[in-house]
Amino acid sequence: MNNYLYDVCIIGGCGHVGLPLGIAFAHAGKRVVLYDIDRNAIDTISRGKMPFIEEGAEEMLRDVLEKNLFLSSEKSVISGSYFIVIVIGTPIDEHLNPRFTLFKEFLSGITEYLIDEQHIILRSTIFPGTTEKIVDFLRSNGRKTRVSFCPERIAEGKAMEELRNLPQIIGSLDDISFQEAKELFVSLTNDIIYLTPKEAELAKLFTNVWRYIRFSISNQFYQIATQYNLDYYRIFDAVTYNYPRTGDLPSAGFAAGPCLFKDTMQLAAYSNNSFFLGHAAMLINEGLPNFIVQRLKEKHSLKDKIVGILGMAFKGDIDDLRESLSYKLKKILEMESKQVLCTDPFVKDANLVTLDEAVNNSDIIILGAPHSQYKEIGIDFSKKLVVDVWNFFGKGGLF
Ligand SMILES: NC(=O)c1ccc[n+]([C@@H]2O[C@H](COP(=O)([O-])OP(=O)(O)OC[C@H]3O[C@@H](n4cnc5c(N)ncnc54)[C@H](O)[C@@H]3O)[C@@H](O)[C@H]2O)c1
């Protein structure tokens, strides 16, 4: 390992998963190079700036930048690194079906930079069986490079804390690979779990799908209660109060983002499309914006109303709009209402208006992402109809 310029090269190192991981490894004393094709992100990070919100990351980035954290858009840095961590996006097609050929194309592009002693760590969420397929591909190209799958299980926005606090699952095909991968991750956490690659691939999908289904249960309960003109949160509070077996029932709310839906689709594909719970969860969670609009249509002449959406990110206190249900809601409302005004303090989108404009000029306000700072805003709840699926404002969920 000592013959290498870097301990770790992270491919996709400027992304939401790669960058926090690189910063954390560098902080733990590893020499890290972030390799990425996004030159704008490289520029931003080189100036000590995070290209997206990640709590506590920017200070840590400045501590390690140019000391033991480096950036490059040159593939040659791969050859100079012992561990090659791959965190480019999950290889799927436009219908969210797994596409191994994308990984094959990517690997073909880096094979010439691989050296037999190196160790590839796959960290993107991948379809079960992908790690073994990659090993087969490398072996058929004459490469002995070791491969392990070490899934990322953090919640976006909490990476810097969770990388050190959560156990790390390692899926390796043999003990030497496991011990090596363990040596790398022990710099972040002592809590290491061994699985085979296929078990680890499935463990990652189960983790996300479990979360997604839990959200869907609350979203379904919310829709049932609301249909009967009952405030879900009066029932929710009663059900969860001092009752340990329901203590982990989440509130209702938009369950979205780049992982949960996509990973549920992956598991559906892996189960030969017999994953009924997963399909039901997708229908319920993805159907929530439409449920809100249909109910508003029943109760109000929506065609004459201006609707404001507060929060366009896929969840609270982040700036990531990937697969955000606020945008799905916006699309439906553009068909059904007089006008839609969208606002978000973090998301960069030229079509957004200020918070004041959205609040003051809308007849109906829908909370799209519960950003903490919205707690401070003065909405006159007696004058505006507010749709708050989360019960974030504490006024109940009925509308
Ligand atoms: N965001 C999350 O919270 C999260 C959590 C767990 C797992 N994941 C998984 O991690 C993977 C990456 O997700 P992300 O959110 O970091 O995505 P992202 O889009 O933020 O990051 C991907 C990065 O890879 C770079 N990239 C793409 N193709 C490349 C190539 N050929 N060579 C070099 N760099 C390349 C991009 O420029 C980008 O910076 C996905 O598979 C996702 O499912 C994400």
Tab-separated table of C-alpha atoms and ligand atoms in Angstrom:
chain	number	residue	atom	x	y	z
A	1	MET	CA	0.000	0.000	0.000
A	2	ASN	CA	2.937	2.274	0.723
A	3	ASN	CA	4.012	2.380	-2.935
A	4	TYR	CA	0.968	4.385	-3.884
A	5	LEU	CA	0.619	8.158	-4.022
A	6	TYR	CA	-2.870	7.954	-2.554
A	7	ASP	CA	-4.492	5.488	-0.152
A	8	VAL	CA	-7.885	6.059	-1.742
A	9	CYS	CA	-9.222	7.324	-5.066
A	10	ILE	CA	-12.932	8.053	-5.074
A	11	ILE	CA	-14.503	7.874	-8.511
A	12	GLY	CA	-17.534	10.161	-8.411
A	13	GLY	CA	-15.713	11.949	-5.594
A	14	CYS	CA	-17.587	15.234	-6.004
A	15	GLY	CA	-21.034	13.690	-5.499
A	16	HIS	CA	-23.337	13.509	-2.502
A	17	VAL	CA	-21.884	10.181	-1.388
A	18	GLY	CA	-18.302	10.448	-2.645
A	19	LEU	CA	-17.414	13.879	-1.276
A	20	PRO	CA	-18.412	13.388	2.390
A	21	LEU	CA	-16.711	9.991	2.323
A	22	GLY	CA	-13.515	11.481	0.883
A	23	ILE	CA	-13.495	14.248	3.492
A	24	ALA	CA	-14.073	11.708	6.276
A	25	PHE	CA	-11.246	9.426	5.074
A	26	ALA	CA	-8.904	12.409	4.718
A	27	HIS	CA	-9.793	13.528	8.229
A	28	ALA	CA	-9.014	10.052	9.445
A	29	GLY	CA	-5.483	10.434	8.031
A	30	LYS	CA	-5.821	8.761	4.622
A	31	ARG	CA	-4.381	10.400	1.521
A	32	VAL	CA	-7.409	10.774	-0.714
A	33	VAL	CA	-7.897	11.870	-4.309
A	34	LEU	CA	-11.367	12.701	-5.589
A	35	TYR	CA	-11.693	11.879	-9.272
A	36	ASP	CA	-14.748	13.294	-11.064
A	37	ILE	CA	-15.852	14.347	-14.531
A	38	ASP	CA	-17.728	17.377	-13.173
A	39	ARG	CA	-15.183	20.197	-13.554
A	40	ASN	CA	-17.502	22.820	-12.044
A	41	ALA	CA	-17.796	20.780	-8.865
A	42	ILE	CA	-14.011	20.268	-8.811
A	43	ASP	CA	-13.553	24.073	-9.056
A	44	THR	CA	-16.010	24.739	-6.261
A	45	ILE	CA	-14.495	22.138	-3.932
A	46	SER	CA	-10.949	23.312	-4.729
A	47	ARG	CA	-11.983	26.709	-3.337
A	48	GLY	CA	-13.015	25.037	-0.070
A	49	LYS	CA	-16.733	25.237	-0.869
A	50	MET	CA	-19.249	22.410	-0.736
A	51	PRO	CA	-21.298	22.159	-3.969
A	52	PHE	CA	-24.331	21.038	-1.919
A	53	ILE	CA	-25.512	21.248	1.686
A	54	GLU	CA	-24.015	18.659	4.020
A	55	GLU	CA	-23.983	19.573	7.688
A	56	GLY	CA	-20.482	20.242	9.067
A	57	ALA	CA	-18.728	19.170	5.851
A	58	GLU	CA	-17.364	22.524	4.697
A	59	GLU	CA	-15.241	23.170	7.799
A	60	MET	CA	-13.855	19.646	7.597
A	61	LEU	CA	-13.170	20.066	3.877
A	62	ARG	CA	-11.072	23.203	4.531
A	63	ASP	CA	-9.098	21.352	7.202
A	64	VAL	CA	-7.912	18.653	4.812
A	65	LEU	CA	-7.879	20.300	1.371
A	66	GLU	CA	-4.467	20.119	-0.292
A	67	LYS	CA	-3.084	18.461	2.855
A	68	ASN	CA	-4.399	14.974	2.317
A	69	LEU	CA	-7.430	15.619	0.122
A	70	PHE	CA	-6.792	16.260	-3.575
A	71	LEU	CA	-8.988	16.635	-6.659
A	72	SER	CA	-8.535	15.545	-10.236
A	73	SER	CA	-10.371	15.040	-13.506
A	74	GLU	CA	-7.537	12.855	-14.829
A	75	LYS	CA	-8.151	9.122	-14.877
A	76	SER	CA	-4.445	8.538	-14.340
A	77	VAL	CA	-4.904	9.183	-10.590
A	78	ILE	CA	-6.597	5.783	-10.473
A	79	SER	CA	-3.244	4.063	-11.076
A	80	GLY	CA	-1.687	5.978	-8.205
A	81	SER	CA	-4.217	4.800	-5.604
A	82	TYR	CA	-4.526	1.589	-3.632
A	83	PHE	CA	-8.268	1.584	-2.955
A	84	ILE	CA	-10.561	2.642	-5.794
A	85	VAL	CA	-13.972	3.557	-4.403
A	86	ILE	CA	-16.674	3.794	-7.080
A	87	VAL	CA	-19.704	5.978	-6.305
A	88	ILE	CA	-21.028	7.069	-9.643
A	89	GLY	CA	-24.813	6.746	-10.018
A	90	THR	CA	-26.600	3.402	-9.913
A	91	PRO	CA	-26.531	1.847	-13.393
A	92	ILE	CA	-30.181	1.889	-14.443
A	93	ASP	CA	-32.083	2.717	-17.618
A	94	GLU	CA	-34.782	5.365	-18.111
A	95	HIS	CA	-37.386	2.947	-16.692
A	96	LEU	CA	-35.254	2.413	-13.560
A	97	ASN	CA	-34.402	-1.141	-14.642
A	98	PRO	CA	-30.885	-2.351	-13.790
A	99	ARG	CA	-28.358	-2.053	-16.645
A	100	PHE	CA	-25.130	-3.905	-16.086
A	101	THR	CA	-23.840	-2.778	-19.482
A	102	LEU	CA	-23.436	0.759	-18.064
A	103	PHE	CA	-21.044	-0.580	-15.437
A	104	LYS	CA	-19.250	-2.649	-18.069
A	105	GLU	CA	-18.776	0.430	-20.266
A	106	PHE	CA	-17.511	2.405	-17.282
A	107	LEU	CA	-15.102	-0.370	-16.228
A	108	SER	CA	-13.805	-0.792	-19.791
A	109	GLY	CA	-12.908	2.903	-19.644
A	110	ILE	CA	-10.759	2.506	-16.537
A	111	THR	CA	-9.329	-1.016	-16.993
A	112	GLU	CA	-6.069	0.295	-18.444
A	113	TYR	CA	-5.486	2.246	-15.208
A	114	LEU	CA	-6.044	-0.737	-12.916
A	115	ILE	CA	-3.209	-2.661	-11.312
A	116	ASP	CA	-3.561	-6.209	-9.980
A	117	GLU	CA	-2.751	-5.349	-6.340
A	118	GLN	CA	-5.459	-2.695	-6.124
A	119	HIS	CA	-8.793	-3.093	-4.400
A	120	ILE	CA	-12.026	-1.759	-5.906
A	121	ILE	CA	-14.684	-0.784	-3.373
A	122	LEU	CA	-18.136	-0.506	-4.905
A	123	ARG	CA	-20.290	1.949	-2.980
A	124	SER	CA	-23.062	2.896	-5.429
A	125	THR	CA	-26.294	1.064	-4.784
A	126	ILE	CA	-26.219	-1.869	-7.189
A	127	PHE	CA	-28.471	-4.680	-8.366
A	128	PRO	CA	-27.791	-7.938	-6.459
A	129	GLY	CA	-25.183	-9.973	-8.309
A	130	THR	CA	-23.350	-6.929	-9.743
A	131	THR	CA	-20.195	-7.331	-7.614
A	132	GLU	CA	-19.716	-10.914	-8.819
A	133	LYS	CA	-20.363	-9.857	-12.407
A	134	ILE	CA	-17.723	-7.139	-12.080
A	135	VAL	CA	-15.212	-9.662	-10.728
A	136	ASP	CA	-15.978	-11.948	-13.694
A	137	PHE	CA	-15.563	-9.030	-16.081
A	138	LEU	CA	-12.188	-8.047	-14.584
A	139	ARG	CA	-10.925	-11.629	-14.563
A	140	SER	CA	-11.964	-12.125	-18.195
A	141	ASN	CA	-9.904	-8.994	-18.977
A	142	GLY	CA	-6.888	-10.466	-17.204
A	143	ARG	CA	-7.177	-8.266	-14.084
A	144	LYS	CA	-6.710	-9.727	-10.588
A	145	THR	CA	-7.898	-6.525	-8.846
A	146	ARG	CA	-9.829	-7.308	-5.652
A	147	VAL	CA	-13.447	-6.156	-5.390
A	148	SER	CA	-15.702	-5.549	-2.365
A	149	PHE	CA	-19.113	-3.988	-1.997
A	150	CYS	CA	-19.355	-1.577	0.946
A	151	PRO	CA	-22.739	0.153	0.792
A	152	GLU	CA	-23.456	3.700	1.853
A	153	ARG	CA	-26.378	3.835	4.303
A	154	ILE	CA	-26.300	7.430	5.514
A	155	ALA	CA	-29.180	9.912	5.375
A	156	GLU	CA	-28.321	12.839	3.102
A	157	GLY	CA	-27.443	15.889	5.227
A	158	LYS	CA	-26.193	13.725	8.105
A	159	ALA	CA	-23.186	12.171	6.376
A	160	MET	CA	-20.371	13.580	8.481
A	161	GLU	CA	-21.930	12.297	11.670
A	162	GLU	CA	-23.300	9.005	10.344
A	163	LEU	CA	-20.144	7.909	8.512
A	164	ARG	CA	-18.572	7.563	11.957
A	165	ASN	CA	-21.600	6.401	13.906
A	166	LEU	CA	-23.202	3.789	11.685
A	167	PRO	CA	-21.882	0.244	11.279
A	168	GLN	CA	-20.247	-0.466	7.919
A	169	ILE	CA	-21.355	-3.543	6.017
A	170	ILE	CA	-18.602	-5.129	3.936
A	171	GLY	CA	-19.418	-7.659	1.240
A	172	SER	CA	-16.299	-9.490	0.105
A	173	LEU	CA	-15.753	-12.732	-1.767
A	174	ASP	CA	-12.744	-13.841	0.294
A	175	ASP	CA	-11.163	-13.188	3.670
A	176	ILE	CA	-8.158	-11.219	2.368
A	177	SER	CA	-10.463	-8.760	0.597
A	178	PHE	CA	-12.638	-8.480	3.698
A	179	GLN	CA	-9.644	-7.797	5.960
A	180	GLU	CA	-8.323	-5.133	3.579
A	181	ALA	CA	-11.662	-3.357	3.215
A	182	LYS	CA	-12.072	-3.573	6.971
A	183	GLU	CA	-8.698	-1.925	7.499
A	184	LEU	CA	-9.875	0.989	5.373
A	185	PHE	CA	-13.244	1.488	7.077
A	186	VAL	CA	-11.939	0.956	10.585
A	187	SER	CA	-10.497	4.461	10.180
A	188	LEU	CA	-14.135	5.646	10.375
A	189	THR	CA	-15.913	3.076	12.564
A	190	ASN	CA	-15.076	-0.036	14.556
A	191	ASP	CA	-18.521	-1.445	13.870
A	192	ILE	CA	-17.904	-3.666	10.851
A	193	ILE	CA	-20.275	-6.355	9.586
A	194	TYR	CA	-19.204	-9.095	7.202
A	195	LEU	CA	-21.531	-10.377	4.469
A	196	THR	CA	-21.082	-11.969	1.079
A	197	PRO	CA	-21.398	-9.411	-1.764
A	198	LYS	CA	-24.866	-10.605	-2.745
A	199	GLU	CA	-26.037	-10.444	0.867
A	200	ALA	CA	-24.583	-6.949	1.190
A	201	GLU	CA	-26.212	-5.804	-2.062
A	202	LEU	CA	-29.561	-7.057	-0.816
A	203	ALA	CA	-28.942	-5.597	2.664
A	204	LYS	CA	-28.533	-2.150	1.117
A	205	LEU	CA	-31.783	-2.486	-0.837
A	206	PHE	CA	-33.641	-3.854	2.203
A	207	THR	CA	-32.416	-0.885	4.292
A	208	ASN	CA	-33.822	1.707	1.907
A	209	VAL	CA	-36.979	-0.188	1.038
A	210	TRP	CA	-37.773	-0.738	4.713
A	211	ARG	CA	-37.662	3.025	5.183
A	212	TYR	CA	-39.736	3.658	2.074
A	213	ILE	CA	-42.446	1.194	3.120
A	214	ARG	CA	-42.612	2.679	6.631
A	215	PHE	CA	-43.259	6.110	5.113
A	216	SER	CA	-45.926	4.618	2.867
A	217	ILE	CA	-47.788	3.136	5.859
A	218	SER	CA	-48.121	6.558	7.442
A	219	ASN	CA	-49.001	8.132	4.102
A	220	GLN	CA	-51.739	5.544	3.584
A	221	PHE	CA	-53.125	6.099	7.112
A	222	TYR	CA	-53.041	9.842	6.470
A	223	GLN	CA	-55.048	9.464	3.268
A	224	ILE	CA	-57.627	7.183	4.897
A	225	ALA	CA	-58.176	9.531	7.852
A	226	THR	CA	-58.320	12.622	5.626
A	227	GLN	CA	-60.845	11.018	3.273
A	228	TYR	CA	-63.155	10.682	6.274
A	229	ASN	CA	-62.497	14.318	7.289
A	230	LEU	CA	-60.566	13.215	10.347
A	231	ASP	CA	-57.356	14.873	11.449
A	232	TYR	CA	-54.720	12.137	11.105
A	233	TYR	CA	-52.492	13.721	13.727
A	234	ARG	CA	-55.081	13.522	16.497
A	235	ILE	CA	-55.177	9.786	15.819
A	236	PHE	CA	-51.399	9.582	15.257
A	237	ASP	CA	-50.705	11.240	18.611
A	238	ALA	CA	-53.067	8.890	20.385
A	239	VAL	CA	-51.600	5.836	18.683
A	240	THR	CA	-47.966	6.730	19.403
A	241	TYR	CA	-48.343	8.255	22.888
A	242	ASN	CA	-46.595	6.111	25.505
A	243	TYR	CA	-47.021	3.045	23.357
A	244	PRO	CA	-43.654	1.485	22.454
A	245	ARG	CA	-44.945	-0.719	19.647
A	246	THR	CA	-45.962	2.300	17.515
A	247	GLY	CA	-43.174	4.625	18.646
A	248	ASP	CA	-41.393	4.378	15.302
A	249	LEU	CA	-44.402	5.233	13.129
A	250	PRO	CA	-43.120	8.168	11.034
A	251	SER	CA	-45.266	11.185	10.297
A	252	ALA	CA	-46.858	11.351	6.864
A	253	GLY	CA	-44.999	13.405	4.238
A	254	PHE	CA	-43.394	13.342	0.824
A	255	ALA	CA	-41.077	10.312	0.666
A	256	ALA	CA	-38.793	11.037	-2.256
A	257	GLY	CA	-35.181	11.601	-3.297
A	258	PRO	CA	-32.707	9.808	-5.516
A	259	CYS	CA	-32.623	6.518	-3.575
A	260	LEU	CA	-35.814	5.265	-1.968
A	261	PHE	CA	-38.063	4.950	-5.026
A	262	LYS	CA	-35.252	3.753	-7.300
A	263	ASP	CA	-34.101	1.121	-4.805
A	264	THR	CA	-37.661	-0.130	-4.348
A	265	MET	CA	-37.800	-0.538	-8.140
A	266	GLN	CA	-34.513	-2.458	-8.039
A	267	LEU	CA	-35.873	-4.833	-5.429
A	268	ALA	CA	-39.067	-5.240	-7.442
A	269	ALA	CA	-36.978	-6.214	-10.465
A	270	TYR	CA	-34.887	-8.616	-8.352
A	271	SER	CA	-38.006	-10.314	-6.979
A	272	ASN	CA	-39.230	-11.010	-10.523
A	273	ASN	CA	-41.934	-8.403	-10.093
A	274	SER	CA	-43.655	-10.209	-7.240
A	275	PHE	CA	-42.776	-7.512	-4.687
A	276	PHE	CA	-46.331	-6.468	-3.911
A	277	LEU	CA	-45.496	-4.460	-0.781
A	278	GLY	CA	-42.931	-2.445	-2.731
A	279	HIS	CA	-45.317	-1.701	-5.593
A	280	ALA	CA	-48.030	-0.656	-3.126
A	281	ALA	CA	-45.557	1.638	-1.311
A	282	MET	CA	-44.561	3.288	-4.592
A	283	LEU	CA	-48.203	3.911	-5.532
A	284	ILE	CA	-49.010	5.389	-2.126
A	285	ASN	CA	-45.914	7.592	-1.761
A	286	GLU	CA	-45.850	8.785	-5.357
A	287	GLY	CA	-49.638	9.262	-5.253
A	288	LEU	CA	-49.592	11.719	-2.327
A	289	PRO	CA	-49.264	14.920	-4.428
A	290	ASN	CA	-52.210	13.830	-6.543
A	291	PHE	CA	-54.224	12.971	-3.431
A	292	ILE	CA	-53.675	16.522	-2.122
A	293	VAL	CA	-54.712	18.118	-5.412
A	294	GLN	CA	-57.816	15.931	-5.808
A	295	ARG	CA	-58.948	16.788	-2.290
A	296	LEU	CA	-58.349	20.512	-2.878
A	297	LYS	CA	-60.363	20.224	-6.080
A	298	GLU	CA	-63.277	18.622	-4.231
A	299	LYS	CA	-63.369	21.320	-1.575
A	300	HIS	CA	-62.391	24.522	-3.394
A	301	SER	CA	-62.609	25.970	-6.864
A	302	LEU	CA	-58.941	25.292	-7.431
A	303	LYS	CA	-59.059	26.750	-10.952
A	304	ASP	CA	-59.431	30.235	-9.399
A	305	LYS	CA	-56.785	29.814	-6.732
A	306	ILE	CA	-53.103	30.688	-6.568
A	307	VAL	CA	-51.205	27.933	-4.794
A	308	GLY	CA	-47.841	28.399	-3.096
A	309	ILE	CA	-45.485	25.462	-2.527
A	310	LEU	CA	-43.058	26.027	0.343
A	311	GLY	CA	-39.959	23.865	-0.045
A	312	MET	CA	-38.929	22.280	-3.355
A	313	ALA	CA	-36.080	20.059	-2.109
A	314	PHE	CA	-36.886	16.379	-1.704
A	315	LYS	CA	-36.743	16.715	2.087
A	316	GLY	CA	-36.205	19.342	4.779
A	317	ASP	CA	-32.980	21.324	5.297
A	318	ILE	CA	-31.168	20.183	2.156
A	319	ASP	CA	-30.824	21.684	-1.339
A	320	ASP	CA	-31.203	18.473	-3.340
A	321	LEU	CA	-34.171	18.499	-5.709
A	322	ARG	CA	-33.563	15.092	-7.272
A	323	GLU	CA	-36.864	13.177	-7.581
A	324	SER	CA	-38.561	15.743	-5.344
A	325	LEU	CA	-42.311	15.243	-5.021
A	326	SER	CA	-42.736	19.029	-4.693
A	327	TYR	CA	-41.967	19.211	-8.411
A	328	LYS	CA	-44.502	16.489	-9.143
A	329	LEU	CA	-47.048	18.483	-7.115
A	330	LYS	CA	-46.137	21.620	-9.056
A	331	LYS	CA	-46.771	19.866	-12.378
A	332	ILE	CA	-50.218	18.669	-11.314
A	333	LEU	CA	-51.132	22.080	-9.909
A	334	GLU	CA	-50.075	23.813	-13.110
A	335	MET	CA	-52.900	21.893	-14.790
A	336	GLU	CA	-55.459	22.319	-12.042
A	337	SER	CA	-54.975	25.756	-10.426
A	338	LYS	CA	-54.807	29.378	-11.549
A	339	GLN	CA	-51.117	29.787	-10.757
A	340	VAL	CA	-48.379	28.034	-8.790
A	341	LEU	CA	-45.733	29.956	-6.838
A	342	CYS	CA	-42.780	27.900	-5.660
A	343	THR	CA	-40.164	28.897	-3.131
A	344	ASP	CA	-37.166	27.314	-1.417
A	345	PRO	CA	-34.315	28.896	0.559
A	346	PHE	CA	-31.724	26.353	-0.616
A	347	VAL	CA	-32.673	25.038	-4.063
A	348	LYS	CA	-31.141	26.812	-7.047
A	349	ASP	CA	-33.922	27.249	-9.592
A	350	ALA	CA	-34.515	30.470	-11.538
A	351	ASN	CA	-38.289	29.886	-11.511
A	352	LEU	CA	-38.630	30.173	-7.750
A	353	VAL	CA	-40.075	33.240	-5.997
A	354	THR	CA	-39.224	34.605	-2.560
A	355	LEU	CA	-40.868	33.191	0.523
A	356	ASP	CA	-42.766	36.425	1.120
A	357	GLU	CA	-44.118	36.446	-2.434
A	358	ALA	CA	-45.245	32.840	-2.142
A	359	VAL	CA	-46.887	33.301	1.248
A	360	ASN	CA	-48.486	36.695	0.616
A	361	ASN	CA	-49.764	36.067	-2.908
A	362	SER	CA	-51.142	32.548	-2.531
A	363	ASP	CA	-54.680	31.580	-1.584
A	364	ILE	CA	-53.561	28.106	-0.612
A	365	ILE	CA	-50.162	27.162	0.815
A	366	ILE	CA	-48.801	23.621	0.597
A	367	LEU	CA	-45.738	22.614	2.574
A	368	GLY	CA	-43.486	20.742	0.137
A	369	ALA	CA	-40.350	20.314	2.275
A	370	PRO	CA	-40.301	20.997	6.016
A	371	HIS	CA	-37.219	23.251	6.206
A	372	SER	CA	-36.565	24.165	9.869
A	373	GLN	CA	-36.520	27.891	9.109
A	374	TYR	CA	-40.194	27.763	8.072
A	375	LYS	CA	-41.059	27.353	11.759
A	376	GLU	CA	-40.300	31.064	12.144
A	377	ILE	CA	-42.528	32.377	9.347
A	378	GLY	CA	-45.694	34.171	10.226
A	379	ILE	CA	-48.565	32.604	8.333
A	380	ASP	CA	-52.007	33.753	9.344
A	381	PHE	CA	-53.649	30.348	9.584
A	382	SER	CA	-57.093	31.948	9.994
A	383	LYS	CA	-56.776	33.621	6.569
A	384	LYS	CA	-54.856	31.061	4.515
A	385	LEU	CA	-55.601	27.451	3.843
A	386	VAL	CA	-52.407	25.573	4.686
A	387	VAL	CA	-51.850	21.971	3.651
A	388	ASP	CA	-49.325	20.499	6.064
A	389	VAL	CA	-49.039	16.742	5.566
A	390	TRP	CA	-46.210	16.523	8.163
A	391	ASN	CA	-48.090	18.511	10.836
A	392	PHE	CA	-44.903	20.580	10.850
A	393	PHE	CA	-46.753	23.719	11.994
A	394	GLY	CA	-48.582	21.760	14.705
A	395	LYS	CA	-52.033	22.770	13.453
A	396	GLY	CA	-53.048	19.277	12.391
A	397	GLY	CA	-53.046	17.564	9.028
A	398	LEU	CA	-56.651	18.033	7.919
A	399	PHE	CA	-57.405	20.427	5.081
B	1	LIG	N1	-27.443	10.464	-2.046
B	1	LIG	C1	-27.567	9.556	-1.101
B	1	LIG	O1	-28.002	9.866	0.019
B	1	LIG	C2	-27.172	8.110	-1.328
B	1	LIG	C3	-27.175	7.246	-0.228
B	1	LIG	C4	-26.779	5.942	-0.422
B	1	LIG	C5	-26.400	5.500	-1.667
B	1	LIG	N2	-26.422	6.348	-2.740
B	1	LIG	C6	-25.981	5.819	-4.017
B	1	LIG	O2	-24.711	6.360	-4.316
B	1	LIG	C7	-24.563	6.546	-5.724
B	1	LIG	C8	-24.157	7.949	-6.015
B	1	LIG	O3	-25.168	8.809	-5.537
B	1	LIG	P1	-24.916	10.337	-5.289
B	1	LIG	O4	-26.116	10.840	-4.561
B	1	LIG	O5	-23.587	10.566	-4.708
B	1	LIG	O6	-24.930	10.874	-6.783
B	1	LIG	P2	-24.293	12.243	-7.316
B	1	LIG	O7	-24.917	12.498	-8.644
B	1	LIG	O8	-24.379	13.291	-6.264
B	1	LIG	O9	-22.753	11.879	-7.493
B	1	LIG	C9	-22.235	11.115	-8.530
B	1	LIG	C10	-20.921	11.773	-8.932
B	1	LIG	O10	-20.299	10.895	-9.866
B	1	LIG	C11	-19.740	11.684	-10.903
B	1	LIG	N3	-19.607	10.826	-12.076
B	1	LIG	C12	-20.583	10.314	-12.854
B	1	LIG	N4	-20.059	9.539	-13.825
B	1	LIG	C13	-18.718	9.554	-13.634
B	1	LIG	C14	-17.625	8.953	-14.311
B	1	LIG	N5	-17.823	8.181	-15.365
B	1	LIG	N6	-16.372	9.181	-13.841
B	1	LIG	C15	-16.167	9.973	-12.770
B	1	LIG	N7	-17.152	10.578	-12.086
B	1	LIG	C16	-18.426	10.374	-12.522
B	1	LIG	C17	-20.704	12.845	-11.068
B	1	LIG	O11	-20.101	13.947	-11.709
B	1	LIG	C18	-21.085	13.121	-9.609
B	1	LIG	O12	-20.214	14.071	-9.034
B	1	LIG	C19	-25.900	6.139	-6.298
B	1	LIG	O13	-25.781	4.812	-6.727
B	1	LIG	C20	-26.860	6.224	-5.176
B	1	LIG	O14	-27.912	5.337	-5.314
B	1	LIG	C21	-26.794	7.656	-2.586
